[in-house]
PDB file of N, CA, C and O in Angstrom:
ATOM      1  N   MET A 401      45.689  12.013-109.110  1.00  0.00           N
ATOM      2  CA  MET A 401      45.519   9.953-108.698  1.00  0.00           C
ATOM      3  C   MET A 401      43.950  10.144-109.925  1.00  0.00           C
ATOM      4  O   MET A 401      43.448  11.095-109.798  1.00  0.00           O
ATOM      5  N   ILE A 402      44.400   9.437-110.380  1.00  0.00           N
ATOM      6  CA  ILE A 402      42.326   8.931-111.224  1.00  0.00           C
ATOM      7  C   ILE A 402      41.556   7.872-110.185  1.00  0.00           C
ATOM      8  O   ILE A 402      41.864   7.123-109.198  1.00  0.00           O
ATOM      9  N   CYS A 403      40.707   8.849-109.732  1.00  0.00           N
ATOM     10  CA  CYS A 403      39.518   7.974-108.640  1.00  0.00           C
ATOM     11  C   CYS A 403      39.612   6.586-109.960  1.00  0.00           C
ATOM     12  O   CYS A 403      38.278   6.358-110.863  1.00  0.00           O
ATOM     13  N   PRO A 404      38.970   5.095-108.971  1.00  0.00           N
ATOM     14  CA  PRO A 404      38.833   4.201-109.873  1.00  0.00           C
ATOM     15  C   PRO A 404      37.694   3.695-109.475  1.00  0.00           C
ATOM     16  O   PRO A 404      37.272   2.476-110.065  1.00  0.00           O
ATOM     17  N   TYR A 405      36.639   4.476-108.998  1.00  0.00           N
ATOM     18  CA  TYR A 405      35.639   4.722-109.273  1.00  0.00           C
ATOM     19  C   TYR A 405      34.615   5.356-110.363  1.00  0.00           C
ATOM     20  O   TYR A 405      34.055   4.625-111.273  1.00  0.00           O
ATOM     21  N   CYS A 406      34.959   6.158-111.143  1.00  0.00           N
ATOM     22  CA  CYS A 406      34.659   7.214-112.049  1.00  0.00           C
ATOM     23  C   CYS A 406      35.598   7.789-112.653  1.00  0.00           C
ATOM     24  O   CYS A 406      35.671   8.452-113.775  1.00  0.00           O
ATOM     25  N   GLN A 407      36.666   6.974-112.568  1.00  0.00           N
ATOM     26  CA  GLN A 407      37.866   7.608-113.826  1.00  0.00           C
ATOM     27  C   GLN A 407      38.597   8.847-113.960  1.00  0.00           C
ATOM     28  O   GLN A 407      38.801   9.271-114.855  1.00  0.00           O
ATOM     29  N   GLN A 408      37.707  10.062-113.029  1.00  0.00           N
ATOM     30  CA  GLN A 408      38.361  11.383-113.203  1.00  0.00           C
ATOM     31  C   GLN A 408      39.922  12.021-112.007  1.00  0.00           C
ATOM     32  O   GLN A 408      39.985  10.879-111.028  1.00  0.00           O
ATOM     33  N   GLY A 409      40.251  12.655-112.801  1.00  0.00           N
ATOM     34  CA  GLY A 409      41.087  13.227-111.155  1.00  0.00           C
ATOM     35  C   GLY A 409      40.755  13.420-110.307  1.00  0.00           C
ATOM     36  O   GLY A 409      39.494  13.827-109.961  1.00  0.00           O
ATOM     37  N   MET A 410      41.327  12.966-109.184  1.00  0.00           N
ATOM     38  CA  MET A 410      41.072  13.473-107.478  1.00  0.00           C
ATOM     39  C   MET A 410      42.194  14.196-106.891  1.00  0.00           C
ATOM     40  O   MET A 410      43.069  14.628-107.778  1.00  0.00           O
ATOM     41  N   GLN A 411      41.860  15.331-106.307  1.00  0.00           N
ATOM     42  CA  GLN A 411      42.256  16.470-105.630  1.00  0.00           C
ATOM     43  C   GLN A 411      43.135  16.027-104.188  1.00  0.00           C
ATOM     44  O   GLN A 411      42.277  15.033-103.403  1.00  0.00           O
ATOM     45  N   LYS A 412      44.787  16.056-104.616  1.00  0.00           N
ATOM     46  CA  LYS A 412      45.160  15.582-102.658  1.00  0.00           C
ATOM     47  C   LYS A 412      45.030  16.690-102.015  1.00  0.00           C
ATOM     48  O   LYS A 412      44.857  18.159-102.113  1.00  0.00           O
ATOM     49  N   GLY A 413      45.097  16.159-100.425  1.00  0.00           N
ATOM     50  CA  GLY A 413      44.642  17.032 -99.347  1.00  0.00           C
ATOM     51  C   GLY A 413      44.697  16.107 -98.574  1.00  0.00           C
ATOM     52  O   GLY A 413      45.900  15.427 -98.318  1.00  0.00           O
ATOM     53  N   GLU A 414      44.699  16.050 -97.027  1.00  0.00           N
ATOM     54  CA  GLU A 414      44.516  16.139 -95.823  1.00  0.00           C
ATOM     55  C   GLU A 414      43.866  15.703 -94.954  1.00  0.00           C
ATOM     56  O   GLU A 414      42.267  16.769 -94.784  1.00  0.00           O
ATOM     57  N   LEU A 415      42.702  14.554 -93.866  1.00  0.00           N
ATOM     58  CA  LEU A 415      42.078  14.095 -93.409  1.00  0.00           C
ATOM     59  C   LEU A 415      42.797  15.076 -92.147  1.00  0.00           C
ATOM     60  O   LEU A 415      44.156  14.900 -91.341  1.00  0.00           O
ATOM     61  N   THR A 416      41.922  15.410 -91.036  1.00  0.00           N
ATOM     62  CA  THR A 416      42.844  16.243 -90.283  1.00  0.00           C
ATOM     63  C   THR A 416      41.307  16.238 -89.326  1.00  0.00           C
ATOM     64  O   THR A 416      39.781  16.399 -89.010  1.00  0.00           O
ATOM     65  N   GLY A 417      41.889  16.074 -87.717  1.00  0.00           N
ATOM     66  CA  GLY A 417      40.462  16.019 -86.588  1.00  0.00           C
ATOM     67  C   GLY A 417      41.793  16.233 -85.597  1.00  0.00           C
ATOM     68  O   GLY A 417      42.530  15.844 -84.911  1.00  0.00           O
ATOM     69  N   ASP A 418      40.829  17.472 -84.898  1.00  0.00           N
ATOM     70  CA  ASP A 418      41.449  17.643 -83.468  1.00  0.00           C
ATOM     71  C   ASP A 418      40.982  17.187 -81.892  1.00  0.00           C
ATOM     72  O   ASP A 418      41.435  18.058 -80.960  1.00  0.00           O
ATOM     73  N   GLY A 419      39.949  16.730 -82.340  1.00  0.00           N
ATOM     74  CA  GLY A 419      39.746  15.988 -81.075  1.00  0.00           C
ATOM     75  C   GLY A 419      38.423  17.191 -80.520  1.00  0.00           C
ATOM     76  O   GLY A 419      37.803  16.462 -79.321  1.00  0.00           O
ATOM     77  N   ARG A 420      38.197  17.923 -80.654  1.00  0.00           N
ATOM     78  CA  ARG A 420      37.389  19.022 -79.837  1.00  0.00           C
ATOM     79  C   ARG A 420      35.988  18.969 -81.662  1.00  0.00           C
ATOM     80  O   ARG A 420      35.230  19.213 -80.833  1.00  0.00           O
ATOM     81  N   ARG A 421      36.697  19.168 -82.517  1.00  0.00           N
ATOM     82  CA  ARG A 421      35.767  19.336 -84.015  1.00  0.00           C
ATOM     83  C   ARG A 421      35.873  18.313 -84.381  1.00  0.00           C
ATOM     84  O   ARG A 421      36.399  16.422 -84.232  1.00  0.00           O
ATOM     85  N   GLY A 422      35.117  17.605 -85.643  1.00  0.00           N
ATOM     86  CA  GLY A 422      34.770  16.788 -86.328  1.00  0.00           C
ATOM     87  C   GLY A 422      36.334  16.347 -86.828  1.00  0.00           C
ATOM     88  O   GLY A 422      37.204  17.027 -86.832  1.00  0.00           O
ATOM     89  N   ILE A 423      35.983  15.275 -88.356  1.00  0.00           N
ATOM     90  CA  ILE A 423      37.154  15.018 -89.285  1.00  0.00           C
ATOM     91  C   ILE A 423      36.297  16.082 -90.491  1.00  0.00           C
ATOM     92  O   ILE A 423      35.045  15.504 -91.170  1.00  0.00           O
ATOM     93  N   THR A 424      37.946  16.736 -90.832  1.00  0.00           N
ATOM     94  CA  THR A 424      37.585  17.705 -91.824  1.00  0.00           C
ATOM     95  C   THR A 424      38.884  16.799 -93.081  1.00  0.00           C
ATOM     96  O   THR A 424      39.823  16.825 -92.440  1.00  0.00           O
ATOM     97  N   TRP A 425      38.470  16.839 -94.476  1.00  0.00           N
ATOM     98  CA  TRP A 425      39.593  16.960 -95.610  1.00  0.00           C
ATOM     99  C   TRP A 425      39.548  18.032 -95.961  1.00  0.00           C
ATOM    100  O   TRP A 425      38.832  18.870 -96.288  1.00  0.00           O
ATOM    101  N   TRP A 426      41.118  18.556 -95.718  1.00  0.00           N
ATOM    102  CA  TRP A 426      40.905  19.823 -96.491  1.00  0.00           C
ATOM    103  C   TRP A 426      42.439  19.763 -97.829  1.00  0.00           C
ATOM    104  O   TRP A 426      42.548  19.149 -97.890  1.00  0.00           O
ATOM    105  N   PRO A 427      41.849  20.527 -98.203  1.00  0.00           N
ATOM    106  CA  PRO A 427      42.942  20.373-100.283  1.00  0.00           C
ATOM    107  C   PRO A 427      44.163  21.645-100.137  1.00  0.00           C
ATOM    108  O   PRO A 427      44.330  22.045 -98.727  1.00  0.00           O
ATOM    109  N   LEU A 428      45.197  20.508-100.328  1.00  0.00           N
ATOM    110  CA  LEU A 428      46.455  20.754-100.466  1.00  0.00           C
ATOM    111  C   LEU A 428      46.719  22.408-101.015  1.00  0.00           C
ATOM    112  O   LEU A 428      47.663  22.625-100.143  1.00  0.00           O
ATOM    113  N   ASP A 429      46.646  22.074-102.022  1.00  0.00           N
ATOM    114  CA  ASP A 429      46.425  23.190-103.372  1.00  0.00           C
ATOM    115  C   ASP A 429      44.834  24.052-103.022  1.00  0.00           C
ATOM    116  O   ASP A 429      44.163  23.301-103.676  1.00  0.00           O
ATOM    117  N   GLY A 430      44.947  25.457-102.876  1.00  0.00           N
ATOM    118  CA  GLY A 430      42.981  25.662-103.605  1.00  0.00           C
ATOM    119  C   GLY A 430      43.124  26.197-101.771  1.00  0.00           C
ATOM    120  O   GLY A 430      43.349  26.163-100.844  1.00  0.00           O
ATOM    121  N   PRO A 431      41.757  26.994-101.555  1.00  0.00           N
ATOM    122  CA  PRO A 431      40.782  27.940-101.095  1.00  0.00           C
ATOM    123  C   PRO A 431      39.801  26.919-100.183  1.00  0.00           C
ATOM    124  O   PRO A 431      39.809  25.715 -99.926  1.00  0.00           O
ATOM    125  N   SER A 432      40.789  27.345 -98.884  1.00  0.00           N
ATOM    126  CA  SER A 432      40.329  26.237 -97.368  1.00  0.00           C
ATOM    127  C   SER A 432      38.819  26.183 -97.446  1.00  0.00           C
ATOM    128  O   SER A 432      38.362  24.766 -97.009  1.00  0.00           O
ATOM    129  N   TRP A 433      37.982  27.125 -98.323  1.00  0.00           N
ATOM    130  CA  TRP A 433      35.986  26.724 -97.340  1.00  0.00           C
ATOM    131  C   TRP A 433      35.784  25.344 -99.122  1.00  0.00           C
ATOM    132  O   TRP A 433      34.607  25.121 -98.975  1.00  0.00           O
ATOM    133  N   ASN A 434      37.172  24.937 -99.054  1.00  0.00           N
ATOM    134  CA  ASN A 434      36.624  23.537-100.652  1.00  0.00           C
ATOM    135  C   ASN A 434      37.138  22.507 -99.462  1.00  0.00           C
ATOM    136  O   ASN A 434      36.738  21.434-100.267  1.00  0.00           O
ATOM    137  N   ARG A 435      36.645  22.844 -98.451  1.00  0.00           N
ATOM    138  CA  ARG A 435      37.188  21.274 -97.263  1.00  0.00           C
ATOM    139  C   ARG A 435      35.818  20.932 -97.733  1.00  0.00           C
ATOM    140  O   ARG A 435      34.117  21.310 -97.957  1.00  0.00           O
ATOM    141  N   VAL A 436      35.601  19.653 -97.625  1.00  0.00           N
ATOM    142  CA  VAL A 436      34.692  18.003 -97.120  1.00  0.00           C
ATOM    143  C   VAL A 436      34.541  17.867 -95.323  1.00  0.00           C
ATOM    144  O   VAL A 436      35.647  17.213 -95.044  1.00  0.00           O
ATOM    145  N   ILE A 437      33.513  18.253 -94.617  1.00  0.00           N
ATOM    146  CA  ILE A 437      33.653  17.828 -93.286  1.00  0.00           C
ATOM    147  C   ILE A 437      32.755  16.675 -93.726  1.00  0.00           C
ATOM    148  O   ILE A 437      31.967  15.479 -94.170  1.00  0.00           O
ATOM    149  N   VAL A 438      33.911  15.130 -92.997  1.00  0.00           N
ATOM    150  CA  VAL A 438      33.557  14.210 -92.731  1.00  0.00           C
ATOM    151  C   VAL A 438      33.010  12.751 -91.551  1.00  0.00           C
ATOM    152  O   VAL A 438      31.954  12.322 -91.939  1.00  0.00           O
ATOM    153  N   ALA A 439      33.538  13.897 -90.639  1.00  0.00           N
ATOM    154  CA  ALA A 439      32.526  13.327 -89.271  1.00  0.00           C
ATOM    155  C   ALA A 439      32.335  14.764 -88.791  1.00  0.00           C
ATOM    156  O   ALA A 439      33.469  15.422 -88.470  1.00  0.00           O
ATOM    157  N   LYS A 440      30.788  14.671 -87.472  1.00  0.00           N
ATOM    158  CA  LYS A 440      30.703  15.795 -86.899  1.00  0.00           C
ATOM    159  C   LYS A 440      32.489  15.842 -85.486  1.00  0.00           C
ATOM    160  O   LYS A 440      32.129  16.632 -85.178  1.00  0.00           O
ATOM    161  N   ASN A 441      32.625  15.086 -84.567  1.00  0.00           N
ATOM    162  CA  ASN A 441      32.770  13.956 -83.581  1.00  0.00           C
ATOM    163  C   ASN A 441      33.957  13.933 -84.057  1.00  0.00           C
ATOM    164  O   ASN A 441      33.883  11.927 -85.018  1.00  0.00           O
ATOM    165  N   ALA A 442      35.294  13.619 -83.060  1.00  0.00           N
ATOM    166  CA  ALA A 442      36.824  12.755 -83.437  1.00  0.00           C
ATOM    167  C   ALA A 442      36.956  12.952 -82.080  1.00  0.00           C
ATOM    168  O   ALA A 442      36.661  13.798 -81.638  1.00  0.00           O
ATOM    169  N   LEU A 443      37.301  11.824 -81.931  1.00  0.00           N
ATOM    170  CA  LEU A 443      38.345  11.633 -80.248  1.00  0.00           C
ATOM    171  C   LEU A 443      39.342  12.344 -79.874  1.00  0.00           C
ATOM    172  O   LEU A 443      39.399  12.413 -78.271  1.00  0.00           O
ATOM    173  N   SER A 444      40.365  12.209 -80.738  1.00  0.00           N
ATOM    174  CA  SER A 444      41.524  12.862 -80.483  1.00  0.00           C
ATOM    175  C   SER A 444      41.979  13.219 -81.819  1.00  0.00           C
ATOM    176  O   SER A 444      41.210  13.067 -82.949  1.00  0.00           O
ATOM    177  N   GLN A 445      43.559  14.023 -81.931  1.00  0.00           N
ATOM    178  CA  GLN A 445      43.929  14.724 -82.877  1.00  0.00           C
ATOM    179  C   GLN A 445      44.636  13.694 -83.836  1.00  0.00           C
ATOM    180  O   GLN A 445      44.702  12.875 -83.310  1.00  0.00           O
ATOM    181  N   SER A 446      44.390  13.752 -85.327  1.00  0.00           N
ATOM    182  CA  SER A 446      44.991  12.936 -85.631  1.00  0.00           C
ATOM    183  C   SER A 446      44.840  13.578 -87.566  1.00  0.00           C
ATOM    184  O   SER A 446      44.522  14.773 -87.603  1.00  0.00           O
ATOM    185  N   ARG A 447      45.699  13.001 -88.358  1.00  0.00           N
ATOM    186  CA  ARG A 447      45.685  13.313 -90.002  1.00  0.00           C
ATOM    187  C   ARG A 447      46.420  12.452 -90.395  1.00  0.00           C
ATOM    188  O   ARG A 447      47.349  11.786 -90.373  1.00  0.00           O
ATOM    189  N   ALA A 448      46.127  12.904 -91.845  1.00  0.00           N
ATOM    190  CA  ALA A 448      46.363  11.657 -92.902  1.00  0.00           C
ATOM    191  C   ALA A 448      46.309  11.983 -94.428  1.00  0.00           C
ATOM    192  O   ALA A 448      44.680  12.679 -94.587  1.00  0.00           O
ATOM    193  N   GLU A 449      47.419  11.609 -94.785  1.00  0.00           N
ATOM    194  CA  GLU A 449      46.900  12.380 -96.504  1.00  0.00           C
ATOM    195  C   GLU A 449      46.125  11.349 -96.942  1.00  0.00           C
ATOM    196  O   GLU A 449      45.506  10.217 -97.003  1.00  0.00           O
ATOM    197  N   ALA A 450      45.256  12.306 -97.859  1.00  0.00           N
ATOM    198  CA  ALA A 450      43.845  11.096 -98.645  1.00  0.00           C
ATOM    199  C   ALA A 450      42.930  12.914-100.232  1.00  0.00           C
ATOM    200  O   ALA A 450      43.917  13.569 -99.542  1.00  0.00           O
ATOM    201  N   PHE A 451      42.724  11.544-100.972  1.00  0.00           N
ATOM    202  CA  PHE A 451      42.313  11.643-102.302  1.00  0.00           C
ATOM    203  C   PHE A 451      41.316  11.744-102.088  1.00  0.00           C
ATOM    204  O   PHE A 451      40.400  11.062-101.894  1.00  0.00           O
ATOM    205  N   TYR A 452      40.301  12.812-102.709  1.00  0.00           N
ATOM    206  CA  TYR A 452      38.610  13.192-102.779  1.00  0.00           C
ATOM    207  C   TYR A 452      38.522  13.540-104.085  1.00  0.00           C
ATOM    208  O   TYR A 452      39.040  14.059-105.420  1.00  0.00           O
ATOM    209  N   CYS A 453      37.831  12.482-104.407  1.00  0.00           N
ATOM    210  CA  CYS A 453      37.381  12.461-105.821  1.00  0.00           C
ATOM    211  C   CYS A 453      35.520  14.073-105.687  1.00  0.00           C
ATOM    212  O   CYS A 453      35.028  13.407-104.717  1.00  0.00           O
ATOM    213  N   GLU A 454      35.548  15.424-106.980  1.00  0.00           N
ATOM    214  CA  GLU A 454      34.766  15.911-106.258  1.00  0.00           C
ATOM    215  C   GLU A 454      33.772  15.424-106.807  1.00  0.00           C
ATOM    216  O   GLU A 454      32.493  15.728-107.160  1.00  0.00           O
ATOM    217  N   SER A 455      33.580  14.515-107.965  1.00  0.00           N
ATOM    218  CA  SER A 455      32.493  14.411-109.255  1.00  0.00           C
ATOM    219  C   SER A 455      31.957  13.046-108.336  1.00  0.00           C
ATOM    220  O   SER A 455      30.215  12.831-108.255  1.00  0.00           O
ATOM    221  N   CYS A 456      32.258  12.287-107.761  1.00  0.00           N
ATOM    222  CA  CYS A 456      32.104  10.501-107.001  1.00  0.00           C
ATOM    223  C   CYS A 456      31.267  11.010-105.718  1.00  0.00           C
ATOM    224  O   CYS A 456      31.198   9.876-104.828  1.00  0.00           O
ATOM    225  N   LYS A 457      32.386  12.102-105.312  1.00  0.00           N
ATOM    226  CA  LYS A 457      32.428  12.198-103.551  1.00  0.00           C
ATOM    227  C   LYS A 457      32.984  11.329-102.730  1.00  0.00           C
ATOM    228  O   LYS A 457      32.115  10.596-101.747  1.00  0.00           O
ATOM    229  N   LYS A 458      33.947  10.519-103.221  1.00  0.00           N
ATOM    230  CA  LYS A 458      34.801   9.729-102.306  1.00  0.00           C
ATOM    231  C   LYS A 458      36.214  10.240-102.077  1.00  0.00           C
ATOM    232  O   LYS A 458      36.320  10.623-102.971  1.00  0.00           O
ATOM    233  N   ILE A 459      36.878   9.516-100.717  1.00  0.00           N
ATOM    234  CA  ILE A 459      38.029   9.837-100.450  1.00  0.00           C
ATOM    235  C   ILE A 459      38.970   8.601-100.090  1.00  0.00           C
ATOM    236  O   ILE A 459      37.905   7.784 -99.524  1.00  0.00           O
ATOM    237  N   LEU A 460      39.756   8.483-100.680  1.00  0.00           N
ATOM    238  CA  LEU A 460      40.576   7.522-100.766  1.00  0.00           C
ATOM    239  C   LEU A 460      41.463   7.519 -99.833  1.00  0.00           C
ATOM    240  O   LEU A 460      42.662   8.928 -99.808  1.00  0.00           O
ATOM    241  N   ILE A 461      41.915   6.278 -98.498  1.00  0.00           N
ATOM    242  CA  ILE A 461      43.303   6.580 -97.949  1.00  0.00           C
ATOM    243  C   ILE A 461      43.820   5.589 -98.266  1.00  0.00           C
ATOM    244  O   ILE A 461      43.520   4.559 -98.086  1.00  0.00           O
ATOM    245  N   ASP A 462      45.514   6.129 -98.087  1.00  0.00           N
ATOM    246  CA  ASP A 462      46.439   4.458 -97.656  1.00  0.00           C
ATOM    247  C   ASP A 462      46.107   4.858 -96.394  1.00  0.00           C
ATOM    248  O   ASP A 462      46.718   5.386 -95.699  1.00  0.00           O
ATOM    249  N   VAL A 463      46.160   3.112 -96.332  1.00  0.00           N
ATOM    250  CA  VAL A 463      46.955   2.721 -94.267  1.00  0.00           C
ATOM    251  C   VAL A 463      47.992   1.615 -94.172  1.00  0.00           C
ATOM    252  O   VAL A 463      48.675   1.745 -95.428  1.00  0.00           O
TER     253      VAL A 463
END
């Protein structure tokens, strides 16, 4: 996917939250240390496909 803000390629991944820790974006391909912490606290377990632009630090989520 191409970032609509900076026109660079975006990395496909997943936003997750388990209700104990925060919400984190994890890449589907590549090492897990490339994760991005989005929020430090989450109240319930959740998961959503999301695309991350490393260039402009934006995450896109379809609702």
